[in-house]
Short mmCIF file of C-alpha atoms and ligand atoms in Angstrom, two decimals:
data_model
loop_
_atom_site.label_atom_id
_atom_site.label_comp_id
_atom_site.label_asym_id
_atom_site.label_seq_id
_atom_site.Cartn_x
_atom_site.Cartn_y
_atom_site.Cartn_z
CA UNK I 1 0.00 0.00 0.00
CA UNK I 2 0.90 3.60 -0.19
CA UNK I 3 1.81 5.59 2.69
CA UNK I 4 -0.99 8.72 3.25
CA UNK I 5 1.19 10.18 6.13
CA UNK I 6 4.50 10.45 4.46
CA UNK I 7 6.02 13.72 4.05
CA UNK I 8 6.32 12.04 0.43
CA UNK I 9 3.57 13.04 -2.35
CA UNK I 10 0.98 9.93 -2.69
CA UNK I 11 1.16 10.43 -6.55
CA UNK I 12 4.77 10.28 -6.66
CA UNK I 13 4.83 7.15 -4.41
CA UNK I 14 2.38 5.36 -6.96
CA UNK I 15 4.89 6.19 -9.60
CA UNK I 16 7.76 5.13 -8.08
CA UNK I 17 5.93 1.62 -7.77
CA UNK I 18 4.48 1.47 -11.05
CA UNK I 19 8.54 2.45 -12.45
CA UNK I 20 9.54 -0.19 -10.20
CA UNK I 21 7.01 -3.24 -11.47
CA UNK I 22 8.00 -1.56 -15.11
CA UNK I 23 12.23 -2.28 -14.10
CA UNK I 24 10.82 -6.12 -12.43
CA UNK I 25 9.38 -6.50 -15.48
CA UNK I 26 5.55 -7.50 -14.11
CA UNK I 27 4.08 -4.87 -16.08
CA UNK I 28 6.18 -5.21 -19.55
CA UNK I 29 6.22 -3.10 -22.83
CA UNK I 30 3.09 -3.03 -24.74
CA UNK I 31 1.18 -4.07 -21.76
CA UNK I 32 -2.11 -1.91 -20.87
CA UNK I 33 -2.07 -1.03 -17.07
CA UNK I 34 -5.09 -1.02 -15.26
CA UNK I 35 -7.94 1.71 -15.94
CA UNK I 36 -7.63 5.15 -13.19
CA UNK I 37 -10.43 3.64 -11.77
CA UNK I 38 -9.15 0.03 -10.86
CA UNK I 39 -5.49 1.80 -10.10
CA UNK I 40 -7.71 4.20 -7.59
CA UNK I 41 -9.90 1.46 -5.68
CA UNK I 42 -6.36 -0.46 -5.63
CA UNK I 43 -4.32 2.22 -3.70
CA UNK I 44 -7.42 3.16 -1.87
CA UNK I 45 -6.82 7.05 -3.49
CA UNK I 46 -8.41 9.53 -5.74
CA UNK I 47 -8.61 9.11 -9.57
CA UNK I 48 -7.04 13.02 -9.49
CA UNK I 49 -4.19 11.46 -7.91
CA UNK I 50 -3.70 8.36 -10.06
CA UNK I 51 -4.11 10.55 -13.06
CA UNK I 52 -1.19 12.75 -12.12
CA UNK I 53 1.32 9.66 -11.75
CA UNK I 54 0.04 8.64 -14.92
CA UNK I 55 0.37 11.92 -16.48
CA UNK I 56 3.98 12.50 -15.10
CA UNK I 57 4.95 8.94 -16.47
CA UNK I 58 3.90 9.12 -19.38
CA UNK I 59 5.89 12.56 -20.16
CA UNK I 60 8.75 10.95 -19.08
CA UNK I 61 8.37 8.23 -21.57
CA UNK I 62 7.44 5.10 -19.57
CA UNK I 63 3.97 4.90 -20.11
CA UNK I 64 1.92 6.41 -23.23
CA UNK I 65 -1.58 6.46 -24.08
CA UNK I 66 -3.81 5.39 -27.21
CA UNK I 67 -6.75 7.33 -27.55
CA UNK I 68 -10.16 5.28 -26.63
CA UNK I 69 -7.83 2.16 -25.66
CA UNK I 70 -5.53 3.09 -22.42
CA UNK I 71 -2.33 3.19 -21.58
CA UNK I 72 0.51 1.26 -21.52
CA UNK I 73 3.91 0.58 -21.02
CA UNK I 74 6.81 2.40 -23.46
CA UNK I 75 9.84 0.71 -24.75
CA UNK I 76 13.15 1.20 -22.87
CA UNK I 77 15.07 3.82 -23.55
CA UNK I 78 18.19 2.99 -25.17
CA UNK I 79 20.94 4.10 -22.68
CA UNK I 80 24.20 5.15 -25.11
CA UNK I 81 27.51 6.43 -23.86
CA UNK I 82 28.54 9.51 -25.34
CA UNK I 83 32.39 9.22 -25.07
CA UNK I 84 32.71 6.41 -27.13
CA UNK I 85 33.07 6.66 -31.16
CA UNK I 86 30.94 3.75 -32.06
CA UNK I 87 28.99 3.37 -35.31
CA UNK I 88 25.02 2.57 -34.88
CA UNK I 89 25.48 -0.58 -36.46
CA UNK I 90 28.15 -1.90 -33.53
CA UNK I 91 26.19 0.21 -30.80
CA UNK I 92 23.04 -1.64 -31.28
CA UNK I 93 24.87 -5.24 -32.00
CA UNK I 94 26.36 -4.67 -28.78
CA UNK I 95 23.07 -4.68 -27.29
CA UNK I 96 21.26 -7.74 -29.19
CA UNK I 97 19.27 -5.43 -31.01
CA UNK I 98 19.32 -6.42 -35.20
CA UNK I 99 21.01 -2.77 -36.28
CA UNK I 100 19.35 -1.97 -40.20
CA UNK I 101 19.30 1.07 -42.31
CA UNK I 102 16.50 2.06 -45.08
CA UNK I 103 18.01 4.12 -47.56
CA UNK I 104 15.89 7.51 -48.71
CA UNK I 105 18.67 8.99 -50.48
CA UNK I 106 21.89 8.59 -51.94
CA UNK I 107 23.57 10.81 -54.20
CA UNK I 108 26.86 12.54 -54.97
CA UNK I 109 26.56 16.50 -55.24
CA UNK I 110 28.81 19.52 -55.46
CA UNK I 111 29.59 20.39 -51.96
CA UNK I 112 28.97 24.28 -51.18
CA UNK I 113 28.09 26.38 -48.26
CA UNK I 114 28.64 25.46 -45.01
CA UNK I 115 29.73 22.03 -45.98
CA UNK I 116 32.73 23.12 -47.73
CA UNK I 117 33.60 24.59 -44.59
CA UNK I 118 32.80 21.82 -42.19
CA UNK I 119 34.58 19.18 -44.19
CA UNK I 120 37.35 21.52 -45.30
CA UNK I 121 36.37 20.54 -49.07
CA UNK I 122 36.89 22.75 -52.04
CA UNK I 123 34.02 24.14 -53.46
CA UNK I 124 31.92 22.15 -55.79
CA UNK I 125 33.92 18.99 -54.70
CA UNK I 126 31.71 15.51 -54.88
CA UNK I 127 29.98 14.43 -51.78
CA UNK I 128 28.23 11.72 -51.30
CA UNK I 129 24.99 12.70 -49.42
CA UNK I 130 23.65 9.44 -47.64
CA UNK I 131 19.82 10.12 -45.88
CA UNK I 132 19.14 6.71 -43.88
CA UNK I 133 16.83 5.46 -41.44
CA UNK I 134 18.57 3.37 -38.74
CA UNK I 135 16.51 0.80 -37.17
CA UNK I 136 16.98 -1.55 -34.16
CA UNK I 137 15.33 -4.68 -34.22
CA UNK I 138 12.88 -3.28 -37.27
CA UNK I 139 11.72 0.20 -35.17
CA UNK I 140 13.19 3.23 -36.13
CA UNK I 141 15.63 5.15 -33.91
CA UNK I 142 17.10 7.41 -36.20
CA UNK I 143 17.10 9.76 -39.51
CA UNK I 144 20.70 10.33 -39.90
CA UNK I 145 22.03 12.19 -43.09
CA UNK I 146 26.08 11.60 -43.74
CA UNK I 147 28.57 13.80 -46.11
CA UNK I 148 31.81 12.08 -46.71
CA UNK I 149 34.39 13.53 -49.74
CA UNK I 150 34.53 11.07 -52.17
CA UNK I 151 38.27 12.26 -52.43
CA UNK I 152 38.41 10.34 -48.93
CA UNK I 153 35.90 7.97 -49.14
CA UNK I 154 35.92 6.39 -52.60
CA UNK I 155 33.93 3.37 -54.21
CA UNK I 156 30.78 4.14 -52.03
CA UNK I 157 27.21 2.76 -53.15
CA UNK I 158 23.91 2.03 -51.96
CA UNK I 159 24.65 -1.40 -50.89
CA UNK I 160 27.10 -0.04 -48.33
CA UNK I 161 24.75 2.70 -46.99
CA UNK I 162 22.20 -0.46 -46.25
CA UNK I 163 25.37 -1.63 -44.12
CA UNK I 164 27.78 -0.12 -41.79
CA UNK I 165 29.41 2.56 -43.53
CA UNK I 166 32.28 2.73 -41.00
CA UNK I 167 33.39 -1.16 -41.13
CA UNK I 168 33.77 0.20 -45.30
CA UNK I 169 35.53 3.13 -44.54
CA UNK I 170 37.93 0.82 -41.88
CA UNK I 171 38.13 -2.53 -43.22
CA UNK I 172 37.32 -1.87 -46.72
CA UNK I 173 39.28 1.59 -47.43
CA UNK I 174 41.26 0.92 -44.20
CA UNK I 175 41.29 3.99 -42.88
CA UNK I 176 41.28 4.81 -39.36
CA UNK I 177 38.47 6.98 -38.06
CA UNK I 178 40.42 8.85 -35.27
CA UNK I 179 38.61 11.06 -33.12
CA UNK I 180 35.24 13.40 -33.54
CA UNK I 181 33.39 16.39 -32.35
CA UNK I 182 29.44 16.23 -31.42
CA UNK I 183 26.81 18.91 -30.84
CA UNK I 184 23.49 17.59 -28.72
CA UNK I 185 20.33 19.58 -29.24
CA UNK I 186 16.57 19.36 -27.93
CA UNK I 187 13.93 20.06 -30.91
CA UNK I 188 10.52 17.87 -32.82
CA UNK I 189 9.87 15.93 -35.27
CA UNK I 190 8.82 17.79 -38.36
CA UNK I 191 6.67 16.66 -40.73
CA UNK I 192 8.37 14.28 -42.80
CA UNK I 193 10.63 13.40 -40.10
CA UNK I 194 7.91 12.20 -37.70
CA UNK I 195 6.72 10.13 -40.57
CA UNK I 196 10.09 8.13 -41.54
CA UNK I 197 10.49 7.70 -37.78
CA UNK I 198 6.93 6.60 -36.66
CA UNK I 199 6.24 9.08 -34.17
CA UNK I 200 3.87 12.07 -34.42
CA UNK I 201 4.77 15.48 -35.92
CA UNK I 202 6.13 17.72 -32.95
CA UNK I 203 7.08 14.85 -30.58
CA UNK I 204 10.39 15.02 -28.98
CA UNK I 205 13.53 14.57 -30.72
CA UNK I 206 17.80 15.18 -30.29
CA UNK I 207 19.28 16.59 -32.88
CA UNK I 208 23.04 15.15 -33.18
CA UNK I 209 25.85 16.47 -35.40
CA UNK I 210 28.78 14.60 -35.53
CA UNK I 211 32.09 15.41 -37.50
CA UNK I 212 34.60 12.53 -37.35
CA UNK I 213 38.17 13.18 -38.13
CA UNK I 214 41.07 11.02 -39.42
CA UNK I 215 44.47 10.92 -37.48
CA UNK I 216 46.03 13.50 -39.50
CA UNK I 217 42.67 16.27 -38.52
CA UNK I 218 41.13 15.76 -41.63
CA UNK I 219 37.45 15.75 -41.32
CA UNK I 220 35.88 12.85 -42.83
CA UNK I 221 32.11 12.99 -42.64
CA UNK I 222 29.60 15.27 -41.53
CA UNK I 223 26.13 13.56 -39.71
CA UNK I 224 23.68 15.34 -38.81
CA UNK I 225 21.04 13.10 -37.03
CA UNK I 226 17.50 13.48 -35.69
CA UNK I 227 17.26 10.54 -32.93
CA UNK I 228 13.87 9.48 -31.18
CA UNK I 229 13.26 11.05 -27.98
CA UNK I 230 11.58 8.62 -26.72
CA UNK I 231 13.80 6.29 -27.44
CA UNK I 232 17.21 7.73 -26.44
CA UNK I 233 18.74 8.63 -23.24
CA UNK I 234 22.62 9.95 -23.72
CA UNK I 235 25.02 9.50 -20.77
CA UNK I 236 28.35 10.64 -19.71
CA UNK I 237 31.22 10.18 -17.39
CA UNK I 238 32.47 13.61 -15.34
CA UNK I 239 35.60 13.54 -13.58
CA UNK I 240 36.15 16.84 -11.50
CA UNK I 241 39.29 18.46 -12.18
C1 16G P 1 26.50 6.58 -35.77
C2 16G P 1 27.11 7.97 -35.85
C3 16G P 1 27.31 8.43 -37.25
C4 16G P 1 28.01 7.38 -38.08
C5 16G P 1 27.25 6.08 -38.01
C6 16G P 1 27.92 4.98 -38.77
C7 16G P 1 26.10 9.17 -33.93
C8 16G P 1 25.39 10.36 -33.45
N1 16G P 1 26.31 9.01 -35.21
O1 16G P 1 25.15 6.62 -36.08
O2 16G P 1 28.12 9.59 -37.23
O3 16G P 1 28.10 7.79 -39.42
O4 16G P 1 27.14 5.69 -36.65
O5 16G P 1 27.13 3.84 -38.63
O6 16G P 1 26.47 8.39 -33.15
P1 16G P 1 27.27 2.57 -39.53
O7 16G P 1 28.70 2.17 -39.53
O8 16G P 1 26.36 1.59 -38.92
O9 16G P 1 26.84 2.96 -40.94
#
């Protein structure tokens, strides 16, 4: 039961226990938890109450609701390091998960703009512009769109894009990808990136930009990413200095 007389909120106690039968695994993802009013009678508290664990779990991403049919339990987040420079295809093998990528675009273009400055390229050099979905075990976690200079990265077609494009670049081209830099932003989904990635328009996402760099600083690709909120959780080690 919950305590009433704790100096601790009743609604956050009954999310703290519905998070906890979510981590044992007795309620698991997809399953529909019982209705506000069964979850009330349960606890012996008001619906107001069970509604605002319900609401505050399901912002955070562990529960989420289908109109007319209830709520249930979300998918774990995917918890991914951010000091390592990993590729999505060993990130998710790492984790059991089958990594994939549909292809929306490939094509090689004139670089110009900012790109020429990001990859150090002269203008109007060939690019290969890559636009992929990455998928984990067939759901979509990612729209990621990569610029690598053919100069660097030769020989690239569509059947690597549906593959890892860094085991090419490493065992293929054997170059060594050395070190990168990565921006982290909060926006949503726009239109037609909401629809590649299953989730609806203005939901959540992290916007990731990632230039990777061989040993000798030059920059080899350019990805800029749009990952699932609701699917992502980024952590980090801090060391105090
Ligand atoms: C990751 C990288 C991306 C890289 C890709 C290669 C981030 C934010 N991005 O998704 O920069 O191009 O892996 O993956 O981590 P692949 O080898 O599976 O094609």
């Amino acid at each position: 039961m919950l305590d009433k007389n704790s100096p601790i909120p009743v609604y956050y106690q009954l999310e703290e226990r519905l998070k906890e039968s979510i981590e044992k695994k007795e309620l698991k993802e997809g399953d529909m938890i019982p209705s506000e009013r069964v979850l009330s009678e349960q606890y012996g508290i008001s619906r107001m109450t069970v509604r605002q664990a319900i609401n505050n779990l399901v912002r955070d991403g562990y529960l989420y609701r289908e109109k007319g049919k209830g709520t249930f339990v979300a998918s774990n987040k995917i918890e991914q390091p951010l000091q390592g420079l990993t590729s999505f295809t060993e990130d998710m093998r790492s984790r059991g998960l089958k990594p994939e990528a549909r292809l929306l675009n490939f094509s090689v273009e004139p670089a110009q703009g900012k790109l020429v400055q990001k990859l150090r390229l002269t203008e109007g050099e060939s690019v290969s512009v890559i636009k992929r979905v990455r998928l984990a075990d067939d759901l979509p976690m990612a729209l990621e769109t990569t610029f690598l200079p053919v100069r660097l990265v030769p020989g690239l077609t569509e059947t690597q894009a549906y593959g890892s494009i860094y085991e090419y670049i490493e065992n293929q081209l054997g170059l060594k990808i050395e070190h990168a830099t990565q921006t982290l932003e909060a926006s949503v989904a726009r239109e037609r990136e909401s629809e590649v990635l299953q989730i609806k328009k203005g939901s959540p996402v992290l916007l990731i930009e990632r230039t990777s760099y061989l040993s000798d600083q030059r920059p080899l690709e350019l990805v800029k990413s749009v990952y699932r909120g609701d699917r992502y959780k980024f952590n980090v080690q801090l060391h105090r200095s």
